Coordinates of N, CA and C in Angstrom, one line a residue:
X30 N -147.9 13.0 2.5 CA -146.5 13.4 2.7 C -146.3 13.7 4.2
X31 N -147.2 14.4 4.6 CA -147.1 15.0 6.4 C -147.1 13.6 7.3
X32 N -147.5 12.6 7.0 CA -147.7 11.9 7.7 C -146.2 10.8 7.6
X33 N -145.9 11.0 6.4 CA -144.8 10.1 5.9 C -143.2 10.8 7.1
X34 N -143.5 11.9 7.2 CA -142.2 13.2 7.9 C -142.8 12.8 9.5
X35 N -144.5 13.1 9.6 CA -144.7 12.3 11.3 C -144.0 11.3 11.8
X36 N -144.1 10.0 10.8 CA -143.3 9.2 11.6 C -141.9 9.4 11.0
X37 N -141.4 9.3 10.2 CA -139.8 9.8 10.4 C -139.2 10.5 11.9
X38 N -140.2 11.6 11.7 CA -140.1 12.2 13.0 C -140.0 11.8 14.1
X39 N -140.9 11.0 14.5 CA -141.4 10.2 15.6 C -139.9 8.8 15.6
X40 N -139.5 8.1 14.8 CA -138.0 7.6 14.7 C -137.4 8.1 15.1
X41 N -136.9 9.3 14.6 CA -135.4 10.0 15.0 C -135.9 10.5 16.6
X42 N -136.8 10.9 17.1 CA -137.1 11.1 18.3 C -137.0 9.9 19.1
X43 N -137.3 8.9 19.4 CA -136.9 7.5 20.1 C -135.6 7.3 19.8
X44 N -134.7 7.2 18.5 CA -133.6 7.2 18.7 C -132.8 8.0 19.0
X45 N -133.1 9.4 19.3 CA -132.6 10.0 20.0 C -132.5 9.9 21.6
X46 N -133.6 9.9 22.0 CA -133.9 9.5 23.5 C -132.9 8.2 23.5
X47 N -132.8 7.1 22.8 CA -132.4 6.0 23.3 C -130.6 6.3 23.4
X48 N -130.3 6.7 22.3 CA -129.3 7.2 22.5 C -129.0 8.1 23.6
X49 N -129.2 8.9 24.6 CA -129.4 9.4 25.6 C -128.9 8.6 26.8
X50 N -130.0 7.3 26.8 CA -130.1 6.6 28.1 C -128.8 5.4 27.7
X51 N -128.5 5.2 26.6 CA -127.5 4.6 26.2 C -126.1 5.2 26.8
X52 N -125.6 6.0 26.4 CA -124.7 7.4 26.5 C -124.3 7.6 28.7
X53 N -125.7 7.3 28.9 CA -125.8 7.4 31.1 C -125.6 5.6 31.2
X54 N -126.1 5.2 30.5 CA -125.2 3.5 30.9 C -123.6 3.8 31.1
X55 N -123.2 3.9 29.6 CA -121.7 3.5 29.3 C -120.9 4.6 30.4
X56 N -121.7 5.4 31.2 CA -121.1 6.9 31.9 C -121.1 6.1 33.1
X57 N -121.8 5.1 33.3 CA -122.3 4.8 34.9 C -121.5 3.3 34.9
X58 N -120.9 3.0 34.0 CA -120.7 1.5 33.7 C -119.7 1.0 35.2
X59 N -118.8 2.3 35.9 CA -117.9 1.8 37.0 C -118.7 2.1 38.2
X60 N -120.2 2.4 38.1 CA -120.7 2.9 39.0 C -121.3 1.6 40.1
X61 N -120.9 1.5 41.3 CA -121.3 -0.2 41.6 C -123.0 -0.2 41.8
X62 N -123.5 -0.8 41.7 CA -125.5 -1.3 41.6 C -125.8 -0.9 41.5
X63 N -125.2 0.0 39.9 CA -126.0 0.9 38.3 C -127.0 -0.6 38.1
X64 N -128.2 0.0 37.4 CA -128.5 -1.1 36.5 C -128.8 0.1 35.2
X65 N -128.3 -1.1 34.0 CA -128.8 -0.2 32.9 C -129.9 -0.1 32.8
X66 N -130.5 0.9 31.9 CA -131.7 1.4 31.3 C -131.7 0.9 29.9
X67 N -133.0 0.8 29.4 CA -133.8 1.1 28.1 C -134.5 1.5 27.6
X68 N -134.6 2.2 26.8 CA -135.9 2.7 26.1 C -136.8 1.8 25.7
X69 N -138.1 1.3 25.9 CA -138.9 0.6 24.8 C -140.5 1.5 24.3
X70 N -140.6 0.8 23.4 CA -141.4 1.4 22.7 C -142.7 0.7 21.9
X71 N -142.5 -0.4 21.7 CA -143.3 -1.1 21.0 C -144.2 -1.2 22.2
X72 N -143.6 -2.6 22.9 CA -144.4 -2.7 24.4 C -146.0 -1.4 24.8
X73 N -145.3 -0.3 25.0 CA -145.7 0.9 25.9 C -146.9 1.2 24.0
X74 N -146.6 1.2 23.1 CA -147.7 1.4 22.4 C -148.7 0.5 22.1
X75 N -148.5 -0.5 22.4 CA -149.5 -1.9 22.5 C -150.4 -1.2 23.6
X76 N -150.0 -1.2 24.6 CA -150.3 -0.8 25.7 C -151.4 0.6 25.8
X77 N -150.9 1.3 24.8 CA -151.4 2.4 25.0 C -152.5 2.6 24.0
X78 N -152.6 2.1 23.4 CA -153.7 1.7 22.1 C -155.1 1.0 22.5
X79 N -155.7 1.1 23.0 CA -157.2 0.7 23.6 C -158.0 0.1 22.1
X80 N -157.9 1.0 20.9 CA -158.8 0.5 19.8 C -158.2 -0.7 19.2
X81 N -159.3 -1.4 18.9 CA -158.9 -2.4 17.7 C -158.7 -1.8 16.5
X82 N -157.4 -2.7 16.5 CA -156.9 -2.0 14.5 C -157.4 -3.2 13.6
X83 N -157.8 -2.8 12.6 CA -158.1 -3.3 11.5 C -157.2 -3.5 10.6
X84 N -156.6 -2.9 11.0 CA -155.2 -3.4 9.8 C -153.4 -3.6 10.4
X85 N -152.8 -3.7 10.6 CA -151.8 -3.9 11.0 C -150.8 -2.6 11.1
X86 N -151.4 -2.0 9.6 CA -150.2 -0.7 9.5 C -150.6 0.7 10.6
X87 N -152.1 0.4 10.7 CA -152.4 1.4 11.2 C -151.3 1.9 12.6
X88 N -151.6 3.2 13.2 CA -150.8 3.6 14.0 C -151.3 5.4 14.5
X89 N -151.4 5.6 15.7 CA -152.1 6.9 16.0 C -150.4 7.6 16.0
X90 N -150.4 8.9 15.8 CA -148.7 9.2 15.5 C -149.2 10.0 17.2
X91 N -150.2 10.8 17.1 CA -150.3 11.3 19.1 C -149.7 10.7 20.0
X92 N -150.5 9.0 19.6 CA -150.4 8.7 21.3 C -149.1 7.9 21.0
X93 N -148.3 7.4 20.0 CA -146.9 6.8 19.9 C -146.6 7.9 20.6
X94 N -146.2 8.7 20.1 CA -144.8 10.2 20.7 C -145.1 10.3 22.2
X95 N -146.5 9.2 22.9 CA -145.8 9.4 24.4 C -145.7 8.3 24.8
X96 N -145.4 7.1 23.8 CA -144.9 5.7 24.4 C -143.7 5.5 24.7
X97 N -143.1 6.1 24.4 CA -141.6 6.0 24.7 C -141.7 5.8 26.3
X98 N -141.1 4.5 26.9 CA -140.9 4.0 28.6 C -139.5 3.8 28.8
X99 N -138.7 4.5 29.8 CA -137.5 4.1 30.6 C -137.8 3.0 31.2
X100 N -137.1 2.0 31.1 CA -137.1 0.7 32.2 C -135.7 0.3 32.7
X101 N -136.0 -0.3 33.7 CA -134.5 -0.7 33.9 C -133.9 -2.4 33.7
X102 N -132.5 -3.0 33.3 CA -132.5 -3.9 32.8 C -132.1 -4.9 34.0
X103 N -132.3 -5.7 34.3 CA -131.3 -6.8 35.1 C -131.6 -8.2 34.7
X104 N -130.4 -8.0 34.0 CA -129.9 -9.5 33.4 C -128.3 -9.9 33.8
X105 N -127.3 -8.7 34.1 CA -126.3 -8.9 33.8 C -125.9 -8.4 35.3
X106 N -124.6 -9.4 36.0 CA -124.7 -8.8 37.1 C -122.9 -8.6 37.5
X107 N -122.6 -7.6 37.8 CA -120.6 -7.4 37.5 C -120.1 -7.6 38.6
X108 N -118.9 -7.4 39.0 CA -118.3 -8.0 40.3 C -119.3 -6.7 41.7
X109 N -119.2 -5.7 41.5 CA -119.8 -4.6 42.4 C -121.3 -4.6 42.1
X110 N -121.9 -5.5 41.7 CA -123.5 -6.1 41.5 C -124.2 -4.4 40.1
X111 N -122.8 -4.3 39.5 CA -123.0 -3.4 38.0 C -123.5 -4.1 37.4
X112 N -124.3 -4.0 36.7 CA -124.7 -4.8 35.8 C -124.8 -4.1 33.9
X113 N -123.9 -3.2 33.5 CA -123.7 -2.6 32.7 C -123.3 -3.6 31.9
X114 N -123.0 -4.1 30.7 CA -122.2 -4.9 29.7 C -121.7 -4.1 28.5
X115 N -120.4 -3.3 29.0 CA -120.1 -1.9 27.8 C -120.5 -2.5 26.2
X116 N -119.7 -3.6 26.3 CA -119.5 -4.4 24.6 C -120.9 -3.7 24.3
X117 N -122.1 -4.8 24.8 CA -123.6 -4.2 24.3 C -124.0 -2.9 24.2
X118 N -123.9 -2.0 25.1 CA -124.3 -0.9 25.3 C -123.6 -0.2 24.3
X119 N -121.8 -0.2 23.6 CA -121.4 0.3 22.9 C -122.4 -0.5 21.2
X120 N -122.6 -1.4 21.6 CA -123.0 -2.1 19.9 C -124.6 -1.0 19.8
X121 N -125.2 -1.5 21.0 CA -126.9 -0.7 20.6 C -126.6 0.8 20.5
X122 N -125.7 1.9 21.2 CA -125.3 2.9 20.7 C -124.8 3.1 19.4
X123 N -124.3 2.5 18.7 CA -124.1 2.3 17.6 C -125.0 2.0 16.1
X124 N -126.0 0.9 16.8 CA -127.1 0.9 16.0 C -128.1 1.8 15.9
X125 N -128.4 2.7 17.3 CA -129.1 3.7 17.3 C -128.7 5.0 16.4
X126 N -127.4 5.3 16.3 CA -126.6 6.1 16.0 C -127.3 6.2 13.9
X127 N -126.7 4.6 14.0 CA -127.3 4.8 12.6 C -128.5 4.8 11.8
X128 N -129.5 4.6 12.9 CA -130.8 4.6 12.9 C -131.2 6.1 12.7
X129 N -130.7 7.0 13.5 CA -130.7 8.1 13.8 C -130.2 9.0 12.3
X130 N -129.3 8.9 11.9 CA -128.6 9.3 10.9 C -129.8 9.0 9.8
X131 N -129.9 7.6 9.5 CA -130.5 7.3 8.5 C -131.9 8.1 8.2
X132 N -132.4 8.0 9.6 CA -133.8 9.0 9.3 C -134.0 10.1 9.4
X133 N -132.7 11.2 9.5 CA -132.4 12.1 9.5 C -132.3 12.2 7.9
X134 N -131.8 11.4 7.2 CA -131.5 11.6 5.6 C -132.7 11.9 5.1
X135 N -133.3 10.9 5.4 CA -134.8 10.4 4.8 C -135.7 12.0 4.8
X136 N -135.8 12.4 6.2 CA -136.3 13.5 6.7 C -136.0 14.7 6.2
X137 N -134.5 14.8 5.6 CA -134.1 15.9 5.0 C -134.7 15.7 3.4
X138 N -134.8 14.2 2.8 CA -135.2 14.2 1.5 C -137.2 14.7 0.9
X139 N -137.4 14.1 2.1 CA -139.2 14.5 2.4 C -139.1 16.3 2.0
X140 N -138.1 16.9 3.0 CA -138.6 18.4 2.7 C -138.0 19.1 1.5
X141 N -136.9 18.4 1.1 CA -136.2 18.4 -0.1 C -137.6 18.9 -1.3
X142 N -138.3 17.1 -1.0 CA -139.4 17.4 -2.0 C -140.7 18.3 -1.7
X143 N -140.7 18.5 -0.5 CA -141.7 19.7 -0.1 C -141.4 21.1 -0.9
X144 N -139.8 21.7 -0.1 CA -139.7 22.3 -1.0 C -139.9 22.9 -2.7
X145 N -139.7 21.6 -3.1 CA -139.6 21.4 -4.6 C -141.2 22.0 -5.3
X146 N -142.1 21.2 -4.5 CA -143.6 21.8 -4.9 C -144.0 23.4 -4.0
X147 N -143.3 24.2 -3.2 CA -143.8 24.9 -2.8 C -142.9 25.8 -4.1
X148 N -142.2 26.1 -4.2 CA -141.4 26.4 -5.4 C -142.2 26.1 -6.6
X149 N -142.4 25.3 -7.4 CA -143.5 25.1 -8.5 C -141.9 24.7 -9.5
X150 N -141.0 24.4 -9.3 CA -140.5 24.0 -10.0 C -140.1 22.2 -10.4

């Protein structure tokens, strides 16, 4: 069960953060040679993982919660060399949003059932 709420946890945390750096894009989007940011995370845990896994699911929950990496993006370049693309930056704020939400449910139903056995009912 604890481990099941770790990573929940560890979700709603990155999309939280991501949401953040999302939120300083769309703020900076008239700002001239902003480049946007991203959060990544996969990458930066590959990376940070030295042991061979044996299994695919495996996953250390420690050293994830400090993979989280700011990067910056350049792909996209605007008349004042901005390179912000609101459309996008509003769509992935959006999907984080619900990401965020969702594992917030999930997280509330985990302790739901915590509760339920510390109660004995």
């Amino acid at each position: 069960m604890w481990e099941k709420i770790d990573k929940l946890t560890l979700g709603a945390s990155y999309h939280l953060e991501r949401t953040k750096i999302i939120l300083s894009n769309i703020a900076n989007a008239d700002t001239p040679g902003y480049r946007p940011k991203e959060l990544v995370f996969k990458e930066e845990l590959e990376k940070s993982m030295p042991l061979k896994k044996s299994d695919p699911r495996h996953i250390d929950v420690e050293t994830a919660q400090k993979s989280f990496k700011e990067i910056e993006l350049d792909n996209i370049r605007g008349y004042d060399d901005n390179r912000v693309d609101i459309q996008e930056e509003l769509a992935k704020l959006a999907e984080s949003s619900i990401m965020y939400k969702a594992l917030g449910e999930n997280l509330k139903k985990e302790f739901s059932k915590l509760k339920l056995v510390i109660s004995g009912r």
